[in-house]
Structures are given as C-alpha cells and as structure tokens.
Amino acid sequence: MAISIEYVVRETGGNLWRNRLMSLAAVLTVAVSLSLVGAALLIKQGVSTATSQWQGGVQLLIFFQPNATLTEKRSVATQLGQISQVKSFFYVDKAQSYQEFKSLMANEPDLLNAVTETQIPPSYRVVLKDPAEAPSIGQIFSGQPGVKTTEYNFGAIRTMLDLSSIAQAVIIAVALVLLLSASVLILNVIRVGIFARRREVSVMKLVGATNWFIRIPFMLEGLAQGLVGALVAMAGVFGIQALFNYAINHFNVKLLSGFVITSHDVLVTELFVLAVGVVVGAGGSAIAVRRYLEV
Amino acid sequence: MIRLEGVSKSYKAGPKALTDVNIDVDRGEFVFLVGSSGSGKSTLLRLMLREDKPDEGRIWVAGKELSQLAPWKVPYFRRNIGVIFQDFRLLPNKSAFDNVAFALEVIGKSRKTIATQVPQILDLVGLSDKMGRLPSELSGGEQQRVAIARAFVNRPLVLLADEPTGNLDPDTTWGVMRLLERINRTGTTVVMATHDVSIVDSMRRRVIELDHGTVQRDQTRGVYGLGV
C-alpha cells in the first residue's frame, strides 16, 4: 500500500483548515476536560502528600534523635509491643523520612537546602486501637533515651485526613467522569466532521481506496486535535499549580498547611494529560471513522 | 467478464430484490439493464461492485468470485471497475482536474503519472478547457463527463453505469452515450442501467430486462419494450 506522505499531510492539513470551527471545538473540548482532569489529579496528589505521615491510620509518631542508638530504638519497639492499646507499628528510617521531608517542604527550598539526610529523625509510626489514647501513650515515650519528640494527630489532622479521603474519592470519581465525557465529546466532534465528509469517504471507496488510506488522514486529524488540546491543557495545569501555590503561601489556612504539589507530581500529571489527549484524539477518530468504512 | 449464477438477494424490508438471476456478459460487451423502478437493476449493480453480497448464488466480475473475496481485497478489486451514477458523485470542493486526480491518488499513483494522465483523459471527454472548474461551475453533462473521466482513468475492465443520463437533457444524453460507446470500443465491458427508451432503442445493443427481481428477457440487439 503506497501512501505518500505528501498526500497525507496535504489531506490532513486541508481537512483541519476546512473544518476549522469543528477542529477548534475539538481542541477546546480536550483542553478544558484535560485541564480539569489534571487539576483533579494535582489536588489528589497534594492532599495525599500533605497527609502522607498519617496514612494507614497512624495516630502517633515517635521521633528519635538523629543519633539515637539501635538499643534505644529496640527498647521503644519492645515497649510498643507490650502495650495492649497498640494495634500495630512500623519503623520509618532516615532515607524514607528524608524523602517525605523533601516532598513536604518542596515549596521551601531554603529549608530544604539547610537540612541533610543525616539530620532527619527516624521514627515509629503507631496505629492505636483507640485514637483517644494517643496523648497518654505518647507521654510514656517522650523523654525516654533517644526519643526526640512524640506527635499525635490532634483534631485538625484527623479532620483533614477524613476530609481528604472523602475528597480523594470524589476527585477521582470526577476525574473519571470528566475523562469519559472528554472522550465522548472528541469522538462526537470527529464523527460530525466525518459525517460532513461521508460523501468524500464513499467516493474514496468507489475508486478503490483502502481503508487505511481513508482512515489515516482522519486519525492524524484527531491526533492533531488531541495533541493541541493536550498542550493547552498542560499550560492550564501549570496555571492551576501556580494558583494553588499562591493560595497556600498567601492565605494561612490551617487545612492547607502541608498541602504540597511537588514538581514530580506536576510532571506526572502533565505527561498523563499529554498521553490521554493523544490517545483519545487518535482513538476517537479511528472509532468514529469505522462505521463509514464497512465494505 | 461478468457471470451471475442463481443469484438471489432480499433486504429486510420488502419482497425479494432479486430471484435466481443468471447472466453472462462477455468481455467488451455493451449491455443495457432495463426495467421499472424497483425491478432490481440497482441491486444488481451493487452486487457487481461488491457493495453488497447476494443471499444465494455466485458472482464473478473481472475474474474474481465476489463472495470469496476477502474484505481487505475489495478496494483492489474495485480498481478494475469504473462506476458512474445519476447524481455524478463528484467531490464538490475539488476541481474537475482534482476529482479525476483523486482516483489516481487513492491508488497511490505518482504525481508525475497524475500530471500526464489526468489532462489526457479530460481531453478525451472533451473538457480540456475546463479542468480548473468546480463541479458547481459545470453543467450536468459536463459533470457527468468528469465522472466518466474519473471512472475510466484507471482503464477499468468493466464500467458500471447506474442511470447515467437520468438527470440530463436529450442532447447532453447523446454526448454522454457517444462517450460510453467510445470507451466500450477500447474493450471495456459496459453495463448500464437505464430508463431511457430512446437510447436503448436506437443503440441496438444487448438488453436485459428485469421485472420484480427476475430476468424477463435477454436479447442481443434488443429494444426497450417488447413488441418490436
């Protein structure tokens, strides 16, 4: 099958230009939906970073001195094992803690530069049978050799955690719905475009065009629309991130403290947005063109 | 060149479109398909073009048994068949030249081939001075000539025509018919469905009459109606 690149480029470009209003509609649909999906993902990641220490139902943190000895840590572990109120506990070493610290403090480079991994305290994360016991159990350990401090999740964190798990579920659901509606919209926009050109398609078939010959310009058209839409959405995601950071830095909202979107989160989100835009664009047009290709 | 053996076809709604049709057309023949509306002429042409498959029976066109033809081979089969229609089916936003060139582009011909073959064929149909015009700037007869040029540019073995003169006035009709005769003389088999009594009567070619989906009459050098 000989398809000249020149033909494909000319045909795709011509179609995009001829249906420029439709193309614009498709691009905007992709851009808006994917921006929203991207924003939802950023919020989800932000919330999950902010509460990372408290995930898994952890209610009590026991921080060690950075130079605490193995014996001191073992002593704490043994005691934890003997307390009937303790449901479970696990150790987080310096390296893990440092990673956590880095993502929590991503917005404060000065602090990040001032602290090295060796200064970060390792800790035990403790899950209790009854969260109300956290202060009294924390009391036992504060002041013990090697222990720097204890922290238990006071009301605000508890609230935030509850809110965040609900929020995350809602956000994921919204993102899925948005993604689905974006796909359907793109498919429809391309379908309308193809419907307008069904005559052209039928003539192509009459003169013996192969299905791929007909399909490729349409798919490239969808791909181009998805790609441009995704690029706009990527810019949108950057904008939304900037907005978040501004809000976090300028309004002292307790609930937002620790709400951090790392550059890694942004990168992942951007790549996701790009991939979805491309797949939805090309895939949508392939599906849309299929029914006109039945021989 | 074309052979139908016991071909039957029915659509979901309505009676059988074709019942046990047997037809044999040799290479280079010129055949008129006549019959009232709904007699099955268009169905027959659709089957020959493999736009549809028969319920029963077998069809050979240009050496291919159509029911055995894999779907992906259908486009290649169609490159041997030219088709023209009552409504021309030109692409409205392409010039006469581009409409014809399109048929060559689609089958992957080079620009050089296109640049030489398209003017030749448009000259053959008498439109060399109107190559740059859009279909809307051409008369009905001229549009049909463009369509014929597009159908013939690949030098097909078979040319199928579904009421090609149905939208044309008598003078223009004759121009188109002379063109089809000329194409037929190059060895292309022509099958033309028509309602036009005067054409059929004066050309004295083979006539196959369909009535309610069956072959009523198959006459060499026939006329439109009976009783001659």
Coordinates of C-alpha atoms in Angstrom, one line a residue:
Chain A
M1 CA 0.0 0.0 0.0
A2 CA 1.6 3.2 -1.1
I3 CA 0.5 6.2 0.8
S4 CA 2.6 9.3 0.0
I5 CA 3.5 11.4 3.0
E6 CA 2.7 14.5 0.9
Y7 CA -0.8 13.3 0.3
V8 CA -1.4 12.6 4.0
V9 CA 0.0 15.9 5.1
R10 CA -2.0 17.8 2.5
E11 CA -5.2 15.9 3.2
T12 CA -4.9 16.3 7.0
G13 CA -3.9 19.9 6.8
G14 CA -6.7 20.7 4.4
N15 CA -9.3 18.9 6.4
L16 CA -8.2 20.7 9.6
W17 CA -8.4 24.0 7.9
R18 CA -11.7 23.3 6.1
N19 CA -13.3 22.2 9.3
R20 CA -11.5 24.7 11.4
L21 CA -14.5 25.6 13.6
M22 CA -15.0 21.9 14.4
S23 CA -11.3 21.5 15.0
L24 CA -11.4 24.4 17.4
A25 CA -14.3 22.8 19.2
A26 CA -12.5 19.5 19.5
V27 CA -9.3 21.2 20.7
L28 CA -11.2 23.3 23.3
T29 CA -13.1 20.3 24.5
V30 CA -9.9 18.3 25.0
A31 CA -8.2 21.3 26.6
V32 CA -11.0 22.1 29.1
S33 CA -11.6 18.5 30.1
L34 CA -8.0 17.6 30.4
S35 CA -7.3 20.8 32.4
L36 CA -9.9 19.7 34.9
V37 CA -8.7 16.2 35.0
G38 CA -5.2 17.5 35.5
A39 CA -6.3 19.8 38.3
A40 CA -8.2 17.0 40.0
L41 CA -5.1 14.8 39.9
L42 CA -3.0 17.7 41.3
I43 CA -5.4 18.1 44.2
K44 CA -5.4 14.4 44.9
Q45 CA -1.6 14.3 44.9
G46 CA -1.4 17.5 47.0
V47 CA -3.7 16.1 49.6
S48 CA -2.0 12.8 49.7
T49 CA 1.4 14.4 50.1
A50 CA 0.1 16.6 52.9
T51 CA -1.2 13.7 54.9
S52 CA 1.4 11.1 53.9
Q53 CA 2.7 10.8 57.5
W54 CA -0.7 9.9 58.8
Q55 CA -1.7 7.4 56.1
G56 CA -2.7 3.9 57.1
G57 CA -4.5 5.1 60.2
V58 CA -1.3 6.2 62.0
Q59 CA -2.2 8.2 65.1
L60 CA 1.1 8.5 66.9
L61 CA 4.6 9.4 65.8
I62 CA 7.6 8.8 67.9
F63 CA 10.6 10.7 66.5
F64 CA 14.1 9.6 67.6
Q65 CA 17.2 11.8 67.9
P66 CA 19.1 11.6 64.6
N67 CA 21.9 9.9 66.6
A68 CA 19.7 7.5 68.6
T69 CA 21.3 4.1 69.1
L70 CA 20.0 0.8 68.0
T71 CA 19.5 -0.2 71.6
E72 CA 17.4 2.8 72.3
K73 CA 15.2 2.2 69.3
R74 CA 14.8 -1.5 70.2
S75 CA 13.8 -0.6 73.7
V76 CA 11.0 1.6 72.3
A77 CA 9.9 -1.2 70.0
T78 CA 9.8 -3.7 72.8
Q79 CA 7.6 -1.4 74.9
L80 CA 5.3 -0.7 72.0
G81 CA 4.9 -4.5 71.6
Q82 CA 3.8 -4.8 75.2
I83 CA 1.2 -2.1 75.2
S84 CA -2.2 -3.7 74.6
Q85 CA -3.6 -0.4 73.2
V86 CA -1.2 -0.6 70.3
K87 CA -2.6 -2.2 67.3
S88 CA 0.4 -2.1 65.1
F89 CA 3.6 0.0 64.4
F90 CA 6.3 0.3 61.9
Y91 CA 9.7 1.9 61.5
V92 CA 10.5 4.7 59.0
D93 CA 14.2 5.1 58.5
K94 CA 16.2 8.2 57.7
A95 CA 16.2 7.7 54.0
Q96 CA 12.4 7.3 53.8
S97 CA 11.9 10.2 56.2
Y98 CA 14.1 12.4 54.1
Q99 CA 12.1 11.6 51.0
E100 CA 8.9 12.5 52.9
F101 CA 10.5 15.7 54.2
K102 CA 11.6 16.7 50.7
S103 CA 8.1 16.4 49.3
L104 CA 6.5 18.1 52.3
M105 CA 8.9 21.1 52.1
A106 CA 9.0 21.3 48.3
N107 CA 7.8 24.8 48.5
E108 CA 10.5 25.9 50.8
P109 CA 13.8 25.5 49.1
D110 CA 15.8 27.4 51.8
L111 CA 14.8 24.9 54.4
L112 CA 15.3 22.0 52.0
N113 CA 18.9 23.1 51.4
A114 CA 19.7 23.7 55.0
V115 CA 18.8 20.1 56.0
T116 CA 20.6 17.0 55.1
E117 CA 19.6 13.4 55.4
T118 CA 21.7 12.8 58.5
Q119 CA 19.8 15.4 60.4
I120 CA 16.4 13.9 59.7
P121 CA 15.0 11.9 62.6
P122 CA 13.8 8.3 62.0
S123 CA 10.5 7.4 63.6
Y124 CA 8.0 4.8 64.6
R125 CA 4.5 5.1 63.2
V126 CA 1.9 3.7 65.6
V127 CA -1.6 2.6 65.0
L128 CA -3.8 2.5 68.1
K129 CA -6.9 0.7 68.9
D130 CA -8.5 3.9 70.3
P131 CA -7.1 7.2 68.9
A132 CA -8.1 8.9 72.2
E133 CA -5.3 7.0 73.8
A134 CA -2.6 8.7 71.7
P135 CA -1.7 11.5 74.2
S136 CA -1.3 9.1 77.2
I137 CA 0.8 6.6 75.2
G138 CA 2.8 9.5 73.7
Q139 CA 3.5 10.6 77.3
I140 CA 5.2 7.3 78.1
F141 CA 7.8 7.7 75.4
S142 CA 8.5 11.4 75.4
G143 CA 11.7 11.9 77.4
Q144 CA 12.9 8.3 77.1
P145 CA 16.5 7.9 75.9
G146 CA 16.9 8.5 72.2
V147 CA 13.4 9.9 71.8
K148 CA 13.3 13.4 70.4
T149 CA 9.6 14.1 70.5
T150 CA 6.2 12.5 70.1
E151 CA 3.4 13.7 67.9
Y152 CA -0.2 12.6 67.9
N153 CA -2.8 13.5 65.4
F154 CA -4.8 16.2 67.0
G155 CA -8.2 17.2 65.8
A156 CA -7.2 19.3 62.8
I157 CA -5.2 16.5 61.2
R158 CA -7.9 13.9 61.9
T159 CA -10.4 16.2 60.2
M160 CA -8.1 16.8 57.3
L161 CA -7.5 13.1 56.9
D162 CA -11.2 12.3 56.9
L163 CA -11.9 15.2 54.6
S164 CA -9.0 14.2 52.3
S165 CA -10.1 10.6 52.0
I166 CA -13.6 11.7 51.0
A167 CA -12.1 14.4 48.8
Q168 CA -9.8 12.0 47.1
A169 CA -12.6 9.6 46.3
V170 CA -14.8 12.4 45.0
I171 CA -11.9 13.9 42.9
I172 CA -11.1 10.5 41.4
A173 CA -14.7 10.0 40.5
V174 CA -15.0 13.4 39.0
A175 CA -11.7 12.9 37.0
L176 CA -13.0 9.6 35.6
V177 CA -16.3 11.2 34.6
L178 CA -14.5 14.1 33.0
L179 CA -12.2 11.8 31.2
L180 CA -15.1 9.8 29.9
S181 CA -17.0 12.8 28.8
A182 CA -13.9 14.3 27.1
S183 CA -13.5 11.0 25.1
V184 CA -17.2 11.0 24.1
L185 CA -17.1 14.7 23.1
I186 CA -14.0 14.2 21.0
L187 CA -15.5 11.1 19.4
N188 CA -18.6 13.1 18.6
V189 CA -16.8 16.1 17.2
I190 CA -14.8 13.9 14.9
R191 CA -17.9 11.9 14.0
V192 CA -19.7 15.1 13.0
G193 CA -16.6 16.1 10.9
I194 CA -16.6 12.7 9.2
F195 CA -20.4 12.8 8.7
A196 CA -20.0 16.0 6.9
R197 CA -17.5 14.3 4.6
R198 CA -19.2 10.9 4.2
R199 CA -19.6 11.7 0.5
E200 CA -15.9 12.0 0.2
V201 CA -15.4 8.8 2.0
S202 CA -17.9 7.0 -0.2
V203 CA -16.2 8.3 -3.3
M204 CA -12.9 7.1 -2.0
K205 CA -14.3 3.7 -1.5
L206 CA -15.8 3.7 -5.0
V207 CA -12.5 4.4 -6.6
G208 CA -10.8 1.7 -4.6
A209 CA -9.1 3.4 -1.7
T210 CA -8.0 1.0 1.0
N211 CA -9.5 1.5 4.5
W212 CA -6.2 2.6 5.9
F213 CA -5.8 5.1 3.2
I214 CA -9.1 6.7 4.2
R215 CA -8.5 6.3 7.9
I216 CA -5.0 7.7 8.3
P217 CA -5.8 11.4 7.5
F218 CA -8.8 11.3 9.8
M219 CA -6.8 9.7 12.6
L220 CA -4.0 12.2 12.2
E221 CA -6.6 14.9 12.3
G222 CA -7.9 13.6 15.6
L223 CA -4.4 13.2 16.8
A224 CA -3.5 16.8 16.0
Q225 CA -6.6 18.0 17.7
G226 CA -5.9 15.8 20.8
L227 CA -2.3 17.0 20.8
V228 CA -3.0 20.7 20.6
G229 CA -5.8 20.3 23.2
A230 CA -3.4 18.4 25.5
L231 CA -0.7 21.1 25.1
V232 CA -3.2 23.8 26.1
A233 CA -4.3 21.7 29.0
M234 CA -0.7 21.3 30.0
A235 CA -0.3 25.0 30.2
G236 CA -3.6 25.0 32.2
V237 CA -2.2 22.6 34.7
F238 CA 0.8 24.8 35.2
G239 CA -1.5 27.7 35.8
I240 CA -3.6 25.8 38.3
Q241 CA -0.5 24.7 40.1
A242 CA 0.7 28.3 40.3
L243 CA -2.7 29.2 41.7
F244 CA -2.5 26.6 44.4
N245 CA 0.9 27.7 45.4
Y246 CA -0.3 31.3 45.6
A247 CA -3.2 30.3 47.7
I248 CA -1.0 28.2 50.1
N249 CA 1.5 31.0 50.5
H250 CA -0.9 33.9 50.9
F251 CA -3.8 32.6 52.9
N252 CA -2.9 31.0 56.1
V253 CA -5.4 28.2 56.0
K254 CA -4.8 25.6 58.6
L255 CA -6.2 22.8 56.4
L256 CA -3.9 23.7 53.6
S257 CA -0.7 23.6 55.6
G258 CA 1.5 20.9 54.3
F259 CA -0.6 20.8 51.1
V260 CA 2.2 20.5 48.6
I261 CA 2.4 19.8 44.9
T262 CA 5.8 18.6 44.1
S263 CA 7.4 19.2 40.7
H264 CA 7.3 15.4 40.2
D265 CA 3.6 15.4 40.7
V266 CA 3.3 18.1 38.1
L267 CA 5.5 16.3 35.6
V268 CA 3.5 13.1 36.0
T269 CA 0.2 15.0 35.6
E270 CA 1.5 16.8 32.5
L271 CA 2.6 13.6 30.9
F272 CA -0.6 11.9 31.7
V273 CA -2.6 14.8 30.2
L274 CA -0.5 14.6 27.1
A275 CA -0.8 10.9 26.7
V276 CA -4.6 10.9 27.2
G277 CA -5.0 13.8 24.8
V278 CA -3.1 11.9 22.1
V279 CA -4.8 8.5 22.7
V280 CA -8.3 10.0 22.9
G281 CA -7.8 12.1 19.7
A282 CA -6.4 9.3 17.5
G283 CA -8.5 6.6 19.1
G284 CA -11.7 8.6 19.0
S285 CA -11.3 9.3 15.3
A286 CA -10.5 5.7 14.5
I287 CA -13.7 4.6 16.2
A288 CA -15.7 7.5 14.6
V289 CA -14.5 6.6 11.1
R290 CA -15.1 2.9 11.4
R291 CA -18.8 2.9 10.6
Y292 CA -18.1 4.6 7.3
L293 CA -15.6 2.0 6.2
E294 CA -17.8 -1.0 6.1
V295 CA -17.5 -2.5 2.7
Chain B
M1 CA -16.2 -10.9 -17.8
I2 CA -19.3 -10.9 -15.6
R3 CA -21.2 -14.0 -14.6
L4 CA -24.1 -14.4 -12.2
E5 CA -25.2 -17.9 -11.2
G6 CA -28.5 -18.3 -9.4
V7 CA -28.2 -15.0 -7.6
S8 CA -30.9 -14.1 -5.1
K9 CA -31.0 -11.2 -2.8
S10 CA -33.5 -9.8 -0.3
Y11 CA -33.5 -6.9 2.0
K12 CA -35.0 -6.8 5.4
A13 CA -38.0 -4.8 4.3
G14 CA -40.0 -5.7 1.3
P15 CA -40.1 -8.6 -1.2
K16 CA -37.1 -10.3 -2.8
A17 CA -35.0 -7.8 -4.7
L18 CA -33.5 -10.5 -7.0
T19 CA -34.6 -14.1 -7.6
D20 CA -32.4 -16.7 -9.3
V21 CA -30.7 -14.3 -11.7
N22 CA -28.4 -15.9 -14.3
I23 CA -26.4 -13.6 -16.5
D24 CA -23.3 -14.0 -18.6
V25 CA -21.6 -10.9 -20.1
D26 CA -18.5 -11.3 -22.3
R27 CA -15.5 -9.1 -22.5
G28 CA -16.2 -6.0 -24.5
E29 CA -20.0 -6.2 -24.5
F30 CA -22.3 -3.3 -24.0
V31 CA -25.3 -4.3 -22.0
F32 CA -28.4 -2.3 -21.1
L33 CA -30.3 -3.3 -17.9
V34 CA -33.8 -2.1 -18.2
G35 CA -36.9 -2.4 -16.1
S36 CA -39.2 -0.3 -14.0
S37 CA -38.1 1.2 -10.7
G38 CA -37.7 -1.4 -8.1
S39 CA -37.1 -4.2 -10.6
G40 CA -33.7 -4.9 -9.2
K41 CA -31.3 -3.0 -11.6
S42 CA -29.6 -1.1 -8.9
T43 CA -29.3 -4.1 -6.6
L44 CA -27.7 -6.0 -9.4
L45 CA -25.1 -3.2 -9.9
R46 CA -24.4 -3.0 -6.2
L47 CA -23.7 -6.7 -6.1
M48 CA -21.4 -6.5 -9.1
L49 CA -19.5 -3.7 -7.3
R50 CA -19.4 -5.9 -4.2
E51 CA -21.1 -3.1 -2.2
D52 CA -23.4 -5.9 -1.0
K53 CA -23.3 -9.7 -1.0
P54 CA -26.0 -12.0 -2.5
D55 CA -28.0 -14.3 -0.2
E56 CA -27.6 -17.1 -2.7
G57 CA -25.7 -17.8 -5.9
R58 CA -22.3 -16.8 -7.1
I59 CA -21.0 -13.7 -9.0
W60 CA -17.8 -13.4 -10.9
V61 CA -16.6 -10.0 -12.1
A62 CA -13.3 -9.4 -13.8
G63 CA -12.1 -12.8 -12.9
K64 CA -12.9 -12.6 -9.2
E65 CA -15.5 -14.6 -7.4
L66 CA -17.0 -11.9 -5.2
S67 CA -18.3 -14.0 -2.3
Q68 CA -14.8 -15.4 -1.9
L69 CA -13.2 -12.0 -1.9
A70 CA -11.7 -11.1 1.5
P71 CA -12.9 -7.6 2.6
W72 CA -9.4 -6.2 2.5
K73 CA -9.1 -7.2 -1.1
V74 CA -12.3 -5.4 -2.1
P75 CA -10.6 -2.0 -2.7
Y76 CA -8.1 -3.7 -5.1
F77 CA -11.0 -5.4 -6.9
R78 CA -12.8 -2.0 -7.3
R79 CA -9.7 -0.6 -9.1
N80 CA -10.7 -2.7 -12.0
I81 CA -14.2 -1.4 -12.1
G82 CA -15.4 2.1 -13.0
V83 CA -18.7 3.4 -11.8
I84 CA -20.9 6.3 -12.7
F85 CA -24.1 7.4 -11.2
Q86 CA -27.2 9.5 -12.0
D87 CA -26.0 12.1 -9.4
F88 CA -22.4 12.1 -10.6
R89 CA -20.9 11.9 -7.1
L90 CA -18.2 14.4 -7.6
L91 CA -16.4 16.0 -4.7
P92 CA -17.9 19.5 -4.6
N93 CA -14.8 21.2 -3.3
K94 CA -12.4 19.8 -5.8
S95 CA -11.9 21.0 -9.4
A96 CA -12.6 18.7 -12.4
F97 CA -8.8 18.0 -12.5
D98 CA -8.6 17.2 -8.8
N99 CA -11.7 15.0 -8.9
V100 CA -10.1 12.8 -11.6
A101 CA -6.7 13.0 -9.9
F102 CA -8.2 11.9 -6.7
A103 CA -9.0 8.4 -8.2
L104 CA -5.3 8.1 -9.1
E105 CA -4.0 9.5 -5.8
V106 CA -6.1 7.0 -3.9
I107 CA -4.5 4.1 -5.6
G108 CA -1.0 5.5 -5.0
K109 CA -0.1 6.8 -8.4
S110 CA 2.8 9.2 -8.6
R111 CA 2.4 12.9 -9.2
K112 CA 4.1 12.6 -12.5
T113 CA 1.6 10.0 -13.7
I114 CA -1.2 12.1 -12.4
A115 CA 0.1 15.2 -14.2
T116 CA 0.2 13.4 -17.5
Q117 CA -2.9 11.1 -17.3
V118 CA -5.5 13.5 -16.0
P119 CA -5.2 16.1 -18.8
Q120 CA -5.2 13.2 -21.3
I121 CA -8.4 11.7 -20.0
L122 CA -10.1 15.1 -19.6
D123 CA -9.2 15.8 -23.2
L124 CA -10.8 12.5 -24.2
V125 CA -14.1 13.6 -22.6
G126 CA -13.9 17.0 -24.1
L127 CA -13.2 19.1 -21.0
S128 CA -9.6 20.1 -21.5
D129 CA -10.6 23.7 -21.3
K130 CA -12.5 23.3 -18.1
M131 CA -10.0 21.4 -15.9
G132 CA -9.9 24.0 -13.2
R133 CA -13.6 24.4 -12.7
L134 CA -15.5 23.2 -9.7
P135 CA -18.5 20.9 -10.2
S136 CA -20.8 23.8 -9.4
E137 CA -19.4 25.7 -12.3
L138 CA -20.1 22.9 -14.8
S139 CA -23.3 21.8 -16.5
G140 CA -24.9 18.5 -15.7
G141 CA -23.5 16.9 -18.9
E142 CA -20.0 18.2 -18.1
Q143 CA -20.2 16.9 -14.5
Q144 CA -21.1 13.5 -15.8
R145 CA -18.1 13.7 -18.2
V146 CA -15.8 14.4 -15.3
A147 CA -17.4 11.4 -13.5
I148 CA -16.8 9.3 -16.6
A149 CA -13.2 10.5 -16.8
R150 CA -12.7 9.6 -13.1
A151 CA -14.2 6.1 -13.7
F152 CA -12.2 5.5 -16.8
V153 CA -8.8 7.0 -15.9
N154 CA -7.6 3.6 -14.4
R155 CA -8.6 1.9 -17.7
P156 CA -11.1 -0.5 -15.9
L157 CA -12.1 -3.8 -17.3
V158 CA -15.7 -3.1 -16.5
L159 CA -17.7 0.1 -16.4
L160 CA -20.9 0.1 -14.4
A161 CA -23.4 2.9 -15.0
D162 CA -26.5 3.4 -12.9
E163 CA -28.9 5.7 -14.8
P164 CA -26.0 7.9 -16.0
T165 CA -28.3 10.0 -18.2
G166 CA -31.2 10.3 -15.7
N167 CA -30.5 13.9 -14.9
L168 CA -29.5 15.1 -18.4
D169 CA -31.4 16.6 -21.3
P170 CA -31.6 14.7 -24.6
D171 CA -28.7 16.5 -26.3
T172 CA -26.4 16.1 -23.4
T173 CA -27.5 12.5 -23.1
W174 CA -26.3 11.7 -26.5
G175 CA -22.9 13.3 -25.8
V176 CA -22.5 11.0 -22.8
M177 CA -23.7 7.9 -24.7
R178 CA -21.2 8.6 -27.5
L179 CA -18.5 8.8 -24.8
L180 CA -19.6 5.5 -23.3
E181 CA -19.6 3.8 -26.7
R182 CA -16.1 5.1 -27.3
I183 CA -15.0 3.7 -24.0
N184 CA -16.7 0.4 -24.9
R185 CA -14.7 0.3 -28.2
T186 CA -11.5 0.3 -26.2
G187 CA -12.5 -3.1 -24.9
T188 CA -14.1 -2.1 -21.7
T189 CA -17.3 -4.0 -20.8
V190 CA -20.1 -1.6 -20.1
V191 CA -23.2 -2.4 -18.1
M192 CA -25.7 0.4 -18.0
A193 CA -29.0 0.5 -16.1
T194 CA -31.4 2.9 -17.7
H195 CA -35.0 4.1 -18.1
D196 CA -34.3 5.9 -21.4
V197 CA -36.3 4.2 -24.1
S198 CA -34.8 6.3 -27.0
I199 CA -31.2 5.4 -26.1
V200 CA -31.9 1.7 -25.9
D201 CA -34.0 1.6 -29.0
S202 CA -31.6 3.5 -31.2
M203 CA -28.3 1.9 -30.0
R204 CA -29.5 -1.7 -30.6
R205 CA -27.3 -3.4 -28.0
R206 CA -27.9 -6.3 -25.8
V207 CA -30.8 -5.7 -23.5
I208 CA -31.5 -7.5 -20.2
E209 CA -34.9 -6.7 -18.8
L210 CA -35.6 -7.2 -15.1
D211 CA -39.1 -7.4 -13.6
H212 CA -39.6 -7.9 -9.9
G213 CA -36.2 -9.3 -9.5
T214 CA -36.2 -11.8 -12.2
V215 CA -34.7 -11.7 -15.8
Q216 CA -37.7 -11.3 -18.1
R217 CA -35.8 -11.0 -21.3
D218 CA -32.2 -11.2 -22.5
Q219 CA -31.8 -10.1 -26.1
T220 CA -28.8 -9.3 -28.3
R221 CA -29.5 -6.1 -30.3
G222 CA -32.7 -5.5 -28.4
V223 CA -35.0 -2.6 -27.8
Y224 CA -36.5 -1.2 -24.6
G225 CA -40.1 -2.5 -24.8
L226 CA -41.4 -5.7 -26.2
G227 CA -43.4 -5.9 -29.4
V228 CA -40.8 -5.0 -32.0

